[in-house]
Amino acid sequence: MAKSQYRFCVGPWNFSAGQDPYGPPVREEKSFDWKLKALKELGFEGMMFHDDDAVPDIDSKSAKQVLAEARALKRQLDDAGVVAEMVAPRLWFAPQTVDGAFTSNNPKHRQYAIDRSKQTCDIARELGTDILVLWLAREGSYLRESKSAGQATEHLVTAFDALLKHDKKIRLAIEPKPNEPMDHAYLPTIGHALAIAQQTRDPKRVGCVIESAHSLLSGHDPADDIEFAMSFKKLWSLHLNDQNGLKYDQDKPFGSANLRVAFNQVRALERTGYGKNGEFVCFDVHPFRTTREEHFLQHLANSKRTFVHLLKKARTYPEKEAARLIADRNYQDLDQLVLEHLMGV
Ligand code: XLS
Ligand code: MG
């Protein structure tokens, strides 16, 4: 296997017990300690957190208690030799976020979302990361006429500015997704994320996270999204997984649905130098619901294996031959070159 310079990361939610909208968990819910140990054994160096992964039942606790628990978690991570890669406010569970968080039509609820996210910045600081991931789950509409995209954009800028002002070091990494749970999201693509960054008080501290499945749900090639974001130096994290077409968010193991698309993502990372500033490769993947207890970790182990194999493919790609075919505009044979390289023939 190729030696990689990449650092890998997952979140506690990636050890999911199999619950979906149609049925209950099918595997035992594992403790945080179990997940931390498993992550380490799998050779992952980082862990992603939602604010309430870091501090459970967060809304029932005082600010002081929240910070004390975050500090205790940092000690536990240090002891385990694991880095907190990012923290993300979970703005889609609370009763105050039913109609959206930063873009709710209710000003009190918008304030709740801002206050909760400011607290997430404080947790991030305690955990030693400057990345606040914003997956804006409910910032969109089910009904076009219920909101205004222009006003929503203003609300989002107001919220981002409040966070940038609250913490002078924090970097906001927007994780766009075009739909689900919303019909239409207000920041559906990497282009939207990077465009809204320019409207904020400190554009340099607003960037993005690409998730393969989210790009695919937008009808984009995630490799192109990676190169686009990297050309702005704004790709600060990455959630690799896979997705079979325009369906529900599947979070399949990396490469599971389309190996060539996965290969091109790895190649895009290599071409752009992603990871050279310490950025992590995270796998936002879930076990298939059918996964038995004893195979609980295979989706993580396999995603990493596939990544490392594809790294080797990216590093042994016949660049000269490809360049010759490109110069000759012989894309027909370029296509076959890629296929045969991937097939190993
Ligand atoms: C959901 C998102 C979520 C984020 C973190 O679709 O991928 O898992 O990565 O909030
Ligand atoms: Mg994700």
mmCIF file of N, CA, C and O in Angstrom, residues 17-94:
data_model
loop_
_atom_site.group_PDB
_atom_site.id
_atom_site.type_symbol
_atom_site.label_atom_id
_atom_site.label_comp_id
_atom_site.label_asym_id
_atom_site.label_seq_id
_atom_site.Cartn_x
_atom_site.Cartn_y
_atom_site.Cartn_z
ATOM 1 N N ALA A 17 -25.885 3.271 14.959
ATOM 2 C CA ALA A 17 -26.478 1.987 15.353
ATOM 3 C C ALA A 17 -27.558 1.506 14.378
ATOM 4 O O ALA A 17 -28.207 0.494 14.628
ATOM 5 N N GLY A 18 -27.755 2.228 13.277
ATOM 6 C CA GLY A 18 -28.630 1.706 12.230
ATOM 7 C C GLY A 18 -30.027 2.286 12.187
ATOM 8 O O GLY A 18 -30.856 1.878 11.363
ATOM 9 N N GLN A 19 -30.287 3.269 13.028
ATOM 10 C CA GLN A 19 -31.606 3.896 13.008
ATOM 11 C C GLN A 19 -31.793 4.666 11.702
ATOM 12 O O GLN A 19 -30.868 5.308 11.215
ATOM 13 N N ASP A 20 -32.979 4.570 11.100
ATOM 14 C CA ASP A 20 -33.295 5.429 9.956
ATOM 15 C C ASP A 20 -34.742 5.894 10.118
ATOM 16 O O ASP A 20 -35.393 5.516 11.093
ATOM 17 N N PRO A 21 -35.248 6.734 9.205
ATOM 18 C CA PRO A 21 -36.609 7.250 9.439
ATOM 19 C C PRO A 21 -37.665 6.140 9.485
ATOM 20 O O PRO A 21 -38.789 6.374 9.893
ATOM 21 N N TYR A 22 -37.270 4.928 9.087
ATOM 22 C CA TYR A 22 -38.277 3.862 8.986
ATOM 23 C C TYR A 22 -38.117 2.771 10.028
ATOM 24 O O TYR A 22 -38.868 1.804 10.044
ATOM 25 N N GLY A 23 -37.093 2.894 10.869
ATOM 26 C CA GLY A 23 -36.908 1.836 11.853
ATOM 27 C C GLY A 23 -35.900 2.194 12.913
ATOM 28 O O GLY A 23 -35.099 3.120 12.752
ATOM 29 N N PRO A 24 -35.950 1.439 14.006
ATOM 30 C CA PRO A 24 -35.109 1.722 15.182
ATOM 31 C C PRO A 24 -33.674 1.244 14.991
ATOM 32 O O PRO A 24 -33.354 0.597 13.989
ATOM 33 N N PRO A 25 -32.808 1.509 15.971
ATOM 34 C CA PRO A 25 -31.437 0.981 15.907
ATOM 35 C C PRO A 25 -31.450 -0.539 15.786
ATOM 36 O O PRO A 25 -32.363 -1.203 16.287
ATOM 37 N N VAL A 26 -30.428 -1.070 15.120
ATOM 38 C CA VAL A 26 -30.320 -2.535 14.956
ATOM 39 C C VAL A 26 -29.022 -3.072 15.561
ATOM 40 O O VAL A 26 -28.775 -4.268 15.518
ATOM 41 N N ARG A 27 -28.188 -2.156 16.058
ATOM 42 C CA ARG A 27 -26.960 -2.563 16.748
ATOM 43 C C ARG A 27 -26.915 -1.825 18.080
ATOM 44 O O ARG A 27 -27.536 -0.774 18.237
ATOM 45 N N GLU A 28 -26.122 -2.373 18.973
ATOM 46 C CA GLU A 28 -26.001 -1.748 20.294
ATOM 47 C C GLU A 28 -25.372 -0.351 20.163
ATOM 48 O O GLU A 28 -24.398 -0.198 19.412
ATOM 49 N N GLU A 29 -25.926 0.626 20.836
ATOM 50 C CA GLU A 29 -25.348 1.974 20.844
ATOM 51 C C GLU A 29 -24.036 1.933 21.637
ATOM 52 O O GLU A 29 -24.018 1.474 22.770
ATOM 53 N N LYS A 30 -22.940 2.343 21.020
ATOM 54 C CA LYS A 30 -21.640 2.243 21.690
ATOM 55 C C LYS A 30 -21.339 3.504 22.503
ATOM 56 O O LYS A 30 -21.765 4.603 22.142
ATOM 57 N N SER A 31 -20.554 3.336 23.547
ATOM 58 C CA SER A 31 -20.194 4.483 24.390
ATOM 59 C C SER A 31 -19.134 5.333 23.682
ATOM 60 O O SER A 31 -18.442 4.856 22.769
ATOM 61 N N PHE A 32 -18.972 6.556 24.159
ATOM 62 C CA PHE A 32 -17.953 7.432 23.594
ATOM 63 C C PHE A 32 -16.557 6.821 23.754
ATOM 64 O O PHE A 32 -15.748 6.844 22.824
ATOM 65 N N ASP A 33 -16.304 6.245 24.924
ATOM 66 C CA ASP A 33 -14.982 5.658 25.169
ATOM 67 C C ASP A 33 -14.694 4.522 24.186
ATOM 68 O O ASP A 33 -13.570 4.380 23.691
ATOM 69 N N TRP A 34 -15.700 3.736 23.915
ATOM 70 C CA TRP A 34 -15.545 2.619 22.958
ATOM 71 C C TRP A 34 -15.180 3.184 21.573
ATOM 72 O O TRP A 34 -14.284 2.686 20.888
ATOM 73 N N LYS A 35 -15.879 4.248 21.189
ATOM 74 C CA LYS A 35 -15.633 4.840 19.863
ATOM 75 C C LYS A 35 -14.220 5.422 19.769
ATOM 76 O O LYS A 35 -13.537 5.262 18.759
ATOM 77 N N LEU A 36 -13.808 6.075 20.842
ATOM 78 C CA LEU A 36 -12.480 6.692 20.844
ATOM 79 C C LEU A 36 -11.396 5.620 20.702
ATOM 80 O O LEU A 36 -10.439 5.778 19.933
ATOM 81 N N LYS A 37 -11.590 4.535 21.411
ATOM 82 C CA LYS A 37 -10.602 3.453 21.366
ATOM 83 C C LYS A 37 -10.593 2.828 19.953
ATOM 84 O O LYS A 37 -9.526 2.600 19.364
ATOM 85 N N ALA A 38 -11.787 2.612 19.408
ATOM 86 C CA ALA A 38 -11.896 1.989 18.083
ATOM 87 C C ALA A 38 -11.241 2.870 17.021
ATOM 88 O O ALA A 38 -10.490 2.396 16.159
ATOM 89 N N LEU A 39 -11.512 4.161 17.119
ATOM 90 C CA LEU A 39 -10.962 5.126 16.153
ATOM 91 C C LEU A 39 -9.427 5.066 16.154
ATOM 92 O O LEU A 39 -8.791 5.013 15.097
ATOM 93 N N LYS A 40 -8.877 5.005 17.334
ATOM 94 C CA LYS A 40 -7.425 4.940 17.498
ATOM 95 C C LYS A 40 -6.873 3.655 16.861
ATOM 96 O O LYS A 40 -5.901 3.666 16.119
ATOM 97 N N GLU A 41 -7.552 2.553 17.175
ATOM 98 C CA GLU A 41 -7.084 1.264 16.649
ATOM 99 C C GLU A 41 -7.153 1.203 15.122
ATOM 100 O O GLU A 41 -6.377 0.511 14.479
ATOM 101 N N LEU A 42 -8.107 1.937 14.571
ATOM 102 C CA LEU A 42 -8.234 1.951 13.111
ATOM 103 C C LEU A 42 -7.195 2.863 12.449
ATOM 104 O O LEU A 42 -7.146 2.969 11.224
ATOM 105 N N GLY A 43 -6.416 3.566 13.254
ATOM 106 C CA GLY A 43 -5.373 4.431 12.702
ATOM 107 C C GLY A 43 -5.866 5.822 12.334
ATOM 108 O O GLY A 43 -5.270 6.504 11.499
ATOM 109 N N PHE A 44 -6.960 6.254 12.972
ATOM 110 C CA PHE A 44 -7.438 7.620 12.758
ATOM 111 C C PHE A 44 -6.831 8.515 13.836
ATOM 112 O O PHE A 44 -6.705 8.108 14.971
ATOM 113 N N GLU A 45 -6.479 9.741 13.424
ATOM 114 C CA GLU A 45 -5.833 10.651 14.379
ATOM 115 C C GLU A 45 -6.756 11.736 14.888
ATOM 116 O O GLU A 45 -6.432 12.435 15.847
ATOM 117 N N GLY A 46 -7.884 11.940 14.203
ATOM 118 C CA GLY A 46 -8.749 13.054 14.580
ATOM 119 C C GLY A 46 -10.185 12.628 14.785
ATOM 120 O O GLY A 46 -10.631 11.597 14.260
ATOM 121 N N MET A 47 -10.903 13.435 15.555
ATOM 122 C CA MET A 47 -12.324 13.187 15.747
ATOM 123 C C MET A 47 -13.085 14.494 15.526
ATOM 124 O O MET A 47 -12.647 15.558 15.972
ATOM 125 N N MET A 48 -14.217 14.391 14.808
ATOM 126 C CA MET A 48 -15.077 15.559 14.597
ATOM 127 C C MET A 48 -16.155 15.530 15.680
ATOM 128 O O MET A 48 -16.543 14.455 16.133
ATOM 129 N N PHE A 49 -16.634 16.690 16.032
ATOM 130 C CA PHE A 49 -17.662 16.764 17.076
ATOM 131 C C PHE A 49 -18.793 17.698 16.700
ATOM 132 O O PHE A 49 -18.542 18.791 16.178
ATOM 133 N N HIS A 50 -20.023 17.294 16.990
ATOM 134 C CA HIS A 50 -21.083 18.292 17.128
ATOM 135 C C HIS A 50 -20.949 18.832 18.547
ATOM 136 O O HIS A 50 -20.381 18.161 19.422
ATOM 137 N N ASP A 51 -21.505 20.013 18.785
ATOM 138 C CA ASP A 51 -21.388 20.577 20.149
ATOM 139 C C ASP A 51 -21.944 19.614 21.201
ATOM 140 O O ASP A 51 -21.374 19.452 22.280
ATOM 141 N N ASP A 52 -23.022 18.909 20.857
ATOM 142 C CA ASP A 52 -23.610 18.013 21.859
ATOM 143 C C ASP A 52 -23.009 16.598 21.822
ATOM 144 O O ASP A 52 -23.367 15.754 22.650
ATOM 145 N N ASP A 53 -22.105 16.334 20.866
ATOM 146 C CA ASP A 53 -21.265 15.125 20.981
ATOM 147 C C ASP A 53 -20.210 15.408 22.053
ATOM 148 O O ASP A 53 -19.832 14.533 22.820
ATOM 149 N N ALA A 54 -19.728 16.664 22.057
ATOM 150 C CA ALA A 54 -18.683 17.051 23.019
ATOM 151 C C ALA A 54 -19.277 17.200 24.420
ATOM 152 O O ALA A 54 -18.695 16.761 25.402
ATOM 153 N N VAL A 55 -20.444 17.823 24.475
ATOM 154 C CA VAL A 55 -21.123 18.050 25.764
ATOM 155 C C VAL A 55 -22.586 17.612 25.613
ATOM 156 O O VAL A 55 -23.432 18.381 25.157
ATOM 157 N N PRO A 56 -22.885 16.365 25.998
ATOM 158 C CA PRO A 56 -24.261 15.871 25.823
ATOM 159 C C PRO A 56 -25.285 16.720 26.592
ATOM 160 O O PRO A 56 -24.935 17.338 27.602
ATOM 161 N N ASP A 57 -26.508 16.753 26.106
ATOM 162 C CA ASP A 57 -27.604 17.536 26.728
ATOM 163 C C ASP A 57 -27.199 18.990 26.934
ATOM 164 O O ASP A 57 -27.468 19.595 27.975
ATOM 165 N N ILE A 58 -26.574 19.545 25.954
ATOM 166 C CA ILE A 58 -25.937 20.859 26.097
ATOM 167 C C ILE A 58 -26.899 21.970 26.526
ATOM 168 O O ILE A 58 -26.544 22.827 27.337
ATOM 169 N N ASP A 59 -28.131 21.920 26.004
ATOM 170 C CA ASP A 59 -29.059 23.018 26.297
ATOM 171 C C ASP A 59 -29.513 23.037 27.753
ATOM 172 O O ASP A 59 -30.058 24.039 28.211
ATOM 173 N N SER A 60 -29.284 21.924 28.484
ATOM 174 C CA SER A 60 -29.735 21.892 29.883
ATOM 175 C C SER A 60 -28.610 22.319 30.825
ATOM 176 O O SER A 60 -28.780 22.302 32.040
ATOM 177 N N LYS A 61 -27.455 22.702 30.273
ATOM 178 C CA LYS A 61 -26.303 22.995 31.134
ATOM 179 C C LYS A 61 -25.908 24.476 31.108
ATOM 180 O O LYS A 61 -26.109 25.149 30.091
ATOM 181 N N SER A 62 -25.313 24.930 32.209
ATOM 182 C CA SER A 62 -24.864 26.328 32.266
ATOM 183 C C SER A 62 -23.601 26.477 31.405
ATOM 184 O O SER A 62 -22.897 25.493 31.139
ATOM 185 N N ALA A 63 -23.319 27.729 31.021
ATOM 186 C CA ALA A 63 -22.132 27.992 30.193
ATOM 187 C C ALA A 63 -20.879 27.485 30.897
ATOM 188 O O ALA A 63 -19.980 26.910 30.263
ATOM 189 N N LYS A 64 -20.849 27.659 32.224
ATOM 190 C CA LYS A 64 -19.674 27.241 32.994
ATOM 191 C C LYS A 64 -19.500 25.722 32.930
ATOM 192 O O LYS A 64 -18.396 25.209 32.712
ATOM 193 N N GLN A 65 -20.622 25.039 33.118
ATOM 194 C CA GLN A 65 -20.582 23.571 33.099
ATOM 195 C C GLN A 65 -20.170 23.051 31.713
ATOM 196 O O GLN A 65 -19.380 22.114 31.583
ATOM 197 N N VAL A 66 -20.704 23.703 30.674
ATOM 198 C CA VAL A 66 -20.366 23.298 29.297
ATOM 199 C C VAL A 66 -18.852 23.389 29.081
ATOM 200 O O VAL A 66 -18.221 22.452 28.584
ATOM 201 N N LEU A 67 -18.270 24.486 29.509
ATOM 202 C CA LEU A 67 -16.829 24.658 29.303
ATOM 203 C C LEU A 67 -16.016 23.682 30.149
ATOM 204 O O LEU A 67 -14.996 23.157 29.689
ATOM 205 N N ALA A 68 -16.500 23.414 31.357
ATOM 206 C CA ALA A 68 -15.786 22.461 32.221
ATOM 207 C C ALA A 68 -15.798 21.072 31.561
ATOM 208 O O ALA A 68 -14.778 20.366 31.534
ATOM 209 N N GLU A 69 -16.944 20.695 30.987
ATOM 210 C CA GLU A 69 -17.009 19.378 30.333
ATOM 211 C C GLU A 69 -16.150 19.344 29.074
ATOM 212 O O GLU A 69 -15.535 18.323 28.747
ATOM 213 N N ALA A 70 -16.099 20.465 28.370
ATOM 214 C CA ALA A 70 -15.253 20.522 27.166
ATOM 215 C C ALA A 70 -13.783 20.358 27.557
ATOM 216 O O ALA A 70 -13.020 19.655 26.892
ATOM 217 N N ARG A 71 -13.412 20.985 28.678
ATOM 218 C CA ARG A 71 -12.033 20.888 29.159
ATOM 219 C C ARG A 71 -11.696 19.438 29.529
ATOM 220 O O ARG A 71 -10.616 18.935 29.223
ATOM 221 N N ALA A 72 -12.642 18.766 30.173
ATOM 222 C CA ALA A 72 -12.420 17.365 30.571
ATOM 223 C C ALA A 72 -12.274 16.490 29.321
ATOM 224 O O ALA A 72 -11.430 15.584 29.261
ATOM 225 N N LEU A 73 -13.077 16.797 28.312
ATOM 226 C CA LEU A 73 -12.977 16.034 27.060
ATOM 227 C C LEU A 73 -11.608 16.246 26.418
ATOM 228 O O LEU A 73 -10.994 15.299 25.905
ATOM 229 N N LYS A 74 -11.120 17.481 26.469
ATOM 230 C CA LYS A 74 -9.808 17.764 25.875
ATOM 231 C C LYS A 74 -8.731 16.925 26.560
ATOM 232 O O LYS A 74 -7.854 16.368 25.896
ATOM 233 N N ARG A 75 -8.827 16.793 27.877
ATOM 234 C CA ARG A 75 -7.835 15.973 28.600
ATOM 235 C C ARG A 75 -7.926 14.516 28.138
ATOM 236 O O ARG A 75 -6.927 13.860 27.888
ATOM 237 N N GLN A 76 -9.171 14.045 27.971
ATOM 238 C CA GLN A 76 -9.364 12.650 27.529
ATOM 239 C C GLN A 76 -8.787 12.445 26.123
ATOM 240 O O GLN A 76 -8.133 11.434 25.845
ATOM 241 N N LEU A 77 -8.989 13.426 25.254
ATOM 242 C CA LEU A 77 -8.453 13.322 23.889
ATOM 243 C C LEU A 77 -6.924 13.358 23.910
ATOM 244 O O LEU A 77 -6.270 12.572 23.222
ATOM 245 N N ASP A 78 -6.380 14.246 24.717
ATOM 246 C CA ASP A 78 -4.918 14.337 24.823
ATOM 247 C C ASP A 78 -4.343 13.001 25.296
ATOM 248 O O ASP A 78 -3.356 12.505 24.735
ATOM 249 N N ASP A 79 -4.984 12.416 26.303
ATOM 250 C CA ASP A 79 -4.501 11.127 26.826
ATOM 251 C C ASP A 79 -4.548 10.046 25.748
ATOM 252 O O ASP A 79 -3.694 9.167 25.685
ATOM 253 N N ALA A 80 -5.563 10.133 24.906
ATOM 254 C CA ALA A 80 -5.711 9.116 23.855
ATOM 255 C C ALA A 80 -4.844 9.444 22.634
ATOM 256 O O ALA A 80 -4.739 8.630 21.704
ATOM 257 N N GLY A 81 -4.271 10.645 22.597
ATOM 258 C CA GLY A 81 -3.478 11.059 21.437
ATOM 259 C C GLY A 81 -4.351 11.329 20.219
ATOM 260 O O GLY A 81 -3.967 11.052 19.080
ATOM 261 N N VAL A 82 -5.540 11.878 20.456
ATOM 262 C CA VAL A 82 -6.468 12.186 19.361
ATOM 263 C C VAL A 82 -6.742 13.692 19.351
ATOM 264 O O VAL A 82 -6.868 14.324 20.396
ATOM 265 N N VAL A 83 -6.816 14.240 18.142
ATOM 266 C CA VAL A 83 -7.037 15.677 17.968
ATOM 267 C C VAL A 83 -8.522 15.934 17.664
ATOM 268 O O VAL A 83 -9.136 15.171 16.932
ATOM 269 N N ALA A 84 -9.066 17.013 18.224
ATOM 270 C CA ALA A 84 -10.424 17.430 17.826
ATOM 271 C C ALA A 84 -10.282 18.201 16.518
ATOM 272 O O ALA A 84 -9.621 19.237 16.482
ATOM 273 N N GLU A 85 -10.876 17.688 15.450
ATOM 274 C CA GLU A 85 -10.672 18.327 14.146
ATOM 275 C C GLU A 85 -11.542 19.566 13.988
ATOM 276 O O GLU A 85 -11.121 20.571 13.431
ATOM 277 N N MET A 86 -12.773 19.465 14.440
ATOM 278 C CA MET A 86 -13.718 20.596 14.306
ATOM 279 C C MET A 86 -14.849 20.412 15.302
ATOM 280 O O MET A 86 -15.021 19.324 15.855
ATOM 281 N N VAL A 87 -15.615 21.474 15.498
ATOM 282 C CA VAL A 87 -16.865 21.361 16.248
ATOM 283 C C VAL A 87 -17.957 22.020 15.404
ATOM 284 O O VAL A 87 -17.722 23.032 14.749
ATOM 285 N N ALA A 88 -19.149 21.420 15.405
ATOM 286 C CA ALA A 88 -20.274 21.928 14.613
ATOM 287 C C ALA A 88 -21.498 22.082 15.509
ATOM 288 O O ALA A 88 -21.860 21.138 16.211
ATOM 289 N N PRO A 89 -22.130 23.253 15.490
ATOM 290 C CA PRO A 89 -23.357 23.383 16.280
ATOM 291 C C PRO A 89 -24.472 22.539 15.653
ATOM 292 O O PRO A 89 -24.692 22.608 14.440
ATOM 293 N N ARG A 90 -25.148 21.752 16.483
ATOM 294 C CA ARG A 90 -26.257 20.948 15.945
ATOM 295 C C ARG A 90 -27.505 21.824 15.976
ATOM 296 O O ARG A 90 -28.198 21.906 16.979
ATOM 297 N N LEU A 91 -27.747 22.463 14.860
ATOM 298 C CA LEU A 91 -28.826 23.460 14.812
ATOM 299 C C LEU A 91 -30.099 22.900 14.185
ATOM 300 O O LEU A 91 -30.839 23.629 13.537
ATOM 301 N N TRP A 92 -30.308 21.611 14.353
ATOM 302 C CA TRP A 92 -31.487 21.048 13.680
ATOM 303 C C TRP A 92 -32.330 20.154 14.591
ATOM 304 O O TRP A 92 -33.248 19.502 14.142
ATOM 305 N N PHE A 93 -32.010 20.113 15.874
ATOM 306 C CA PHE A 93 -32.732 19.232 16.793
ATOM 307 C C PHE A 93 -33.671 19.985 17.729
ATOM 308 O O PHE A 93 -34.715 19.469 18.107
ATOM 309 N N ALA A 94 -33.266 21.170 18.136
ATOM 310 C CA ALA A 94 -33.988 21.886 19.196
ATOM 311 C C ALA A 94 -35.341 22.402 18.689
ATOM 312 O O ALA A 94 -35.499 22.672 17.495
#
